[in-house]
Amino acid sequence: MPHPEIEQNVQELIIPVEDLPEQESQNFEGKLGLSQCPRLLELAEDSEFELEYQFSLKRDSRKVLIDGEFKGQFKLNCDRCLGTVAYQPEESFSIRLQPSEDRPRPAEETLLTLEELEWDVYDQSSLNLAELIEEQVLISIPEKKLCSTSCKGLCQRCGVNLNTQSCLCNEEIEDHPFAVLKGIGSEFENFQK
Ligand SMILES: [Zn+2]
Ligand SMILES: [Zn+2]
């Protein structure tokens, strides 16, 4: 059974733009569960997932301005050894939205100022704020997720975790006939210098 309070939370985070009072800031705060973040679900582990947010939202005619921050902790997998990486983001964000039909046509785009280029678009009559927050969290995740900068990863041949175990694969590679050729190659490089 889903928690009733979380369900209610999701409802509150889908807002028809027209329902927002004009030029009047509204504050939101709450927590998101991993089940509300389908794209994060593919990256993060379910246990001990925490994500809190708070932001203010203001409508200016058809434009929407959102400023806030999020804070969380959850576990990701190391890109090299697949071990656990504890991730504790704490970031502020600001999102500028305008309806997609108000966006200038490509021909006009060369005339856009830098500030105008920062606008994102929304193409539905309702904003899904949970999705927007999830997007910010995804952006914050580093491209390379490592348990440690010195992580040795998994052996590409036998798959053991080289941080905790060693294997003989590398030695076997040295014995391989091609290893000799590799040796000649490096001597040749030295010779050239
Ligand atoms: Zn690792
Ligand atoms: Zn190995």
Short mmCIF file of C-alpha atoms and ligand atoms in Angstrom, two decimals:
data_model
loop_
_atom_site.label_atom_id
_atom_site.label_comp_id
_atom_site.label_asym_id
_atom_site.label_seq_id
_atom_site.Cartn_x
_atom_site.Cartn_y
_atom_site.Cartn_z
CA MET A 1 0.00 0.00 0.00
CA PRO A 2 1.36 3.44 -0.87
CA HIS A 3 1.56 5.93 1.95
CA PRO A 4 -1.48 8.22 1.78
CA GLU A 5 0.53 11.33 2.68
CA ILE A 6 2.98 10.74 -0.18
CA GLU A 7 0.13 10.22 -2.64
CA GLN A 8 -1.34 13.54 -1.62
CA ASN A 9 2.04 15.12 -2.06
CA VAL A 10 2.19 14.01 -5.70
CA GLN A 11 -1.20 15.54 -6.39
CA GLU A 12 -0.04 18.84 -4.94
CA LEU A 13 2.98 18.86 -7.20
CA ILE A 14 1.02 18.81 -10.44
CA ILE A 15 -0.25 22.31 -10.89
CA PRO A 16 -2.26 23.86 -13.72
CA VAL A 17 -0.41 27.03 -14.66
CA GLU A 18 -3.69 28.93 -14.89
CA ASP A 19 -4.44 28.17 -11.25
CA LEU A 20 -1.34 29.99 -10.07
CA PRO A 21 -2.02 33.48 -8.78
CA GLU A 22 -0.28 36.13 -10.86
CA GLN A 23 2.81 37.82 -9.35
CA GLU A 24 2.34 36.15 -6.00
CA SER A 25 5.01 33.82 -4.65
CA GLN A 26 3.90 30.48 -3.38
CA ASN A 27 6.11 28.33 -1.20
CA PHE A 28 6.39 24.59 -1.42
CA GLU A 29 8.31 22.17 0.70
CA GLY A 30 8.25 18.46 1.21
CA LYS A 31 9.90 15.19 0.48
CA LEU A 32 10.00 13.02 -2.58
CA GLY A 33 10.19 9.25 -2.46
CA LEU A 34 12.14 7.27 -5.01
CA SER A 35 8.89 5.94 -6.49
CA GLN A 36 8.06 9.53 -7.49
CA CYS A 37 11.35 9.86 -9.36
CA PRO A 38 11.26 7.29 -12.20
CA ARG A 39 14.53 8.42 -13.76
CA LEU A 40 16.41 8.42 -10.45
CA LEU A 41 14.98 5.00 -9.76
CA GLU A 42 17.32 3.62 -12.42
CA LEU A 43 20.39 5.05 -10.69
CA ALA A 44 19.74 5.11 -6.98
CA GLU A 45 19.21 2.36 -4.47
CA ASP A 46 15.87 2.23 -2.76
CA SER A 47 17.11 1.78 0.80
CA GLU A 48 17.65 4.95 2.83
CA PHE A 49 16.62 7.24 -0.02
CA GLU A 50 15.94 10.78 1.18
CA LEU A 51 15.15 13.87 -0.82
CA GLU A 52 13.81 17.11 0.62
CA TYR A 53 12.98 20.21 -1.34
CA GLN A 54 11.76 23.71 -0.83
CA PHE A 55 11.11 26.36 -3.40
CA SER A 56 9.05 29.38 -4.22
CA LEU A 57 7.12 29.66 -7.43
CA LYS A 58 5.79 32.75 -9.10
CA ARG A 59 3.77 33.21 -12.23
CA ASP A 60 4.42 36.22 -14.38
CA SER A 61 1.77 36.16 -17.08
CA ARG A 62 2.53 32.92 -18.93
CA LYS A 63 6.04 32.61 -17.54
CA VAL A 64 6.83 30.71 -14.37
CA LEU A 65 9.79 31.37 -12.09
CA ILE A 66 10.92 28.76 -9.58
CA ASP A 67 13.72 29.28 -7.07
CA GLY A 68 14.65 26.83 -4.39
CA GLU A 69 16.92 24.15 -3.11
CA PHE A 70 17.04 20.45 -2.48
CA LYS A 71 18.95 18.28 -0.10
CA GLY A 72 19.19 14.54 -0.11
CA GLN A 73 21.10 11.41 0.56
CA PHE A 74 21.06 8.21 -1.34
CA LYS A 75 23.26 5.53 -2.76
CA LEU A 76 24.55 5.25 -6.28
CA ASN A 77 26.77 2.64 -7.88
CA CYS A 78 30.44 3.18 -8.60
CA ASP A 79 31.07 3.29 -12.36
CA ARG A 80 34.19 1.15 -12.01
CA CYS A 81 33.53 -1.46 -9.32
CA LEU A 82 29.72 -1.21 -9.01
CA GLY A 83 30.18 -0.74 -5.26
CA THR A 84 28.12 1.73 -3.28
CA VAL A 85 28.76 5.45 -3.48
CA ALA A 86 27.05 7.58 -0.84
CA TYR A 87 25.75 10.73 -2.48
CA GLN A 88 24.60 13.73 -0.45
CA PRO A 89 23.61 16.55 -2.74
CA GLU A 90 22.65 19.95 -1.41
CA GLU A 91 22.03 22.42 -4.18
CA SER A 92 20.03 25.49 -5.01
CA PHE A 93 18.34 25.92 -8.34
CA SER A 94 16.40 28.38 -10.36
CA ILE A 95 14.15 27.38 -13.20
CA ARG A 96 12.68 29.76 -15.77
CA LEU A 97 9.79 28.41 -17.78
CA GLN A 98 7.75 29.68 -20.66
CA PRO A 99 5.16 27.93 -22.82
CA SER A 100 6.75 26.23 -25.81
CA GLU A 101 4.55 28.19 -28.26
CA ASP A 102 5.99 31.46 -26.91
CA ARG A 103 9.50 30.39 -27.71
CA PRO A 104 10.94 32.29 -30.64
CA ARG A 105 11.19 30.44 -33.94
CA PRO A 106 14.64 29.21 -34.99
CA ALA A 107 15.02 32.15 -37.38
CA GLU A 108 14.61 34.53 -34.48
CA GLU A 109 16.85 32.53 -32.22
CA THR A 110 20.03 34.26 -33.35
CA LEU A 111 18.60 37.43 -31.88
CA LEU A 112 18.08 35.94 -28.44
CA THR A 113 20.02 37.37 -25.56
CA LEU A 114 21.85 35.06 -23.17
CA GLU A 115 19.19 35.60 -20.58
CA GLU A 116 16.45 34.55 -22.96
CA LEU A 117 18.32 31.38 -23.83
CA GLU A 118 18.15 30.29 -20.21
CA TRP A 119 14.41 29.82 -20.43
CA ASP A 120 13.11 26.31 -20.44
CA VAL A 121 9.79 25.45 -21.96
CA TYR A 122 6.69 23.74 -20.70
CA ASP A 123 4.27 22.27 -23.18
CA GLN A 124 1.42 21.13 -21.01
CA SER A 125 -1.14 23.23 -19.23
CA SER A 126 0.03 21.72 -15.92
CA LEU A 127 3.48 21.78 -14.38
CA ASN A 128 4.81 18.59 -12.85
CA LEU A 129 6.96 19.98 -10.08
CA ALA A 130 8.17 16.58 -8.87
CA GLU A 131 9.59 16.03 -12.36
CA LEU A 132 11.30 19.42 -12.30
CA ILE A 133 12.91 18.70 -8.94
CA GLU A 134 14.01 15.26 -10.11
CA GLU A 135 15.58 16.89 -13.15
CA GLN A 136 17.63 19.19 -10.91
CA VAL A 137 18.82 16.23 -8.84
CA LEU A 138 19.82 14.35 -11.99
CA ILE A 139 21.79 17.35 -13.24
CA SER A 140 23.68 17.48 -9.93
CA ILE A 141 24.95 13.90 -10.17
CA PRO A 142 28.56 13.88 -11.35
CA GLU A 143 29.19 12.28 -14.72
CA LYS A 144 31.76 9.94 -13.23
CA LYS A 145 30.52 8.32 -10.04
CA LEU A 146 33.43 6.74 -8.18
CA CYS A 147 33.58 5.15 -4.71
CA SER A 148 37.10 6.58 -4.49
CA THR A 149 39.39 8.31 -6.96
CA SER A 150 41.76 5.37 -6.59
CA CYS A 151 39.08 2.73 -7.23
CA LYS A 152 40.71 -0.11 -9.17
CA GLY A 153 37.43 -1.38 -10.61
CA LEU A 154 36.65 -4.89 -11.69
CA CYS A 155 39.07 -7.12 -13.57
CA GLN A 156 37.93 -7.01 -17.17
CA ARG A 157 38.75 -10.67 -17.62
CA CYS A 158 37.58 -12.49 -14.49
CA GLY A 159 35.37 -9.83 -12.90
CA VAL A 160 36.84 -9.80 -9.38
CA ASN A 161 36.71 -6.54 -7.49
CA LEU A 162 40.33 -5.43 -7.61
CA ASN A 163 39.87 -3.20 -4.55
CA THR A 164 39.35 -6.18 -2.31
CA GLN A 165 40.86 -9.08 -4.24
CA SER A 166 43.66 -9.71 -6.64
CA CYS A 167 43.75 -12.05 -9.57
CA LEU A 168 46.36 -13.51 -11.87
CA CYS A 169 44.85 -12.22 -15.12
CA ASN A 170 47.40 -9.44 -15.57
CA GLU A 171 50.29 -11.86 -15.18
CA GLU A 172 48.75 -14.13 -17.78
CA ILE A 173 48.52 -11.17 -20.15
CA GLU A 174 52.26 -10.59 -19.72
CA ASP A 175 52.90 -14.22 -20.79
CA HIS A 176 50.80 -13.82 -23.89
CA PRO A 177 52.83 -13.73 -27.14
CA PHE A 178 51.43 -10.31 -28.01
CA ALA A 179 52.86 -8.89 -24.79
CA VAL A 180 56.27 -9.18 -26.45
CA LEU A 181 55.09 -7.11 -29.40
CA LYS A 182 53.77 -4.52 -26.98
CA GLY A 183 57.23 -4.40 -25.42
CA ILE A 184 58.85 -3.79 -28.80
CA GLY A 185 56.37 -1.00 -29.47
CA SER A 186 57.32 0.88 -26.36
CA GLU A 187 61.03 0.52 -27.04
CA PHE A 188 60.45 1.91 -30.49
CA GLU A 189 58.68 4.90 -28.99
CA ASN A 190 61.61 5.47 -26.67
CA PHE A 191 63.97 5.24 -29.62
CA GLN A 192 62.08 7.97 -31.45
CA LYS A 193 62.49 10.46 -28.58
ZN ZN B 1 34.58 1.72 -7.08
ZN ZN B 2 41.15 -11.14 -13.24
#
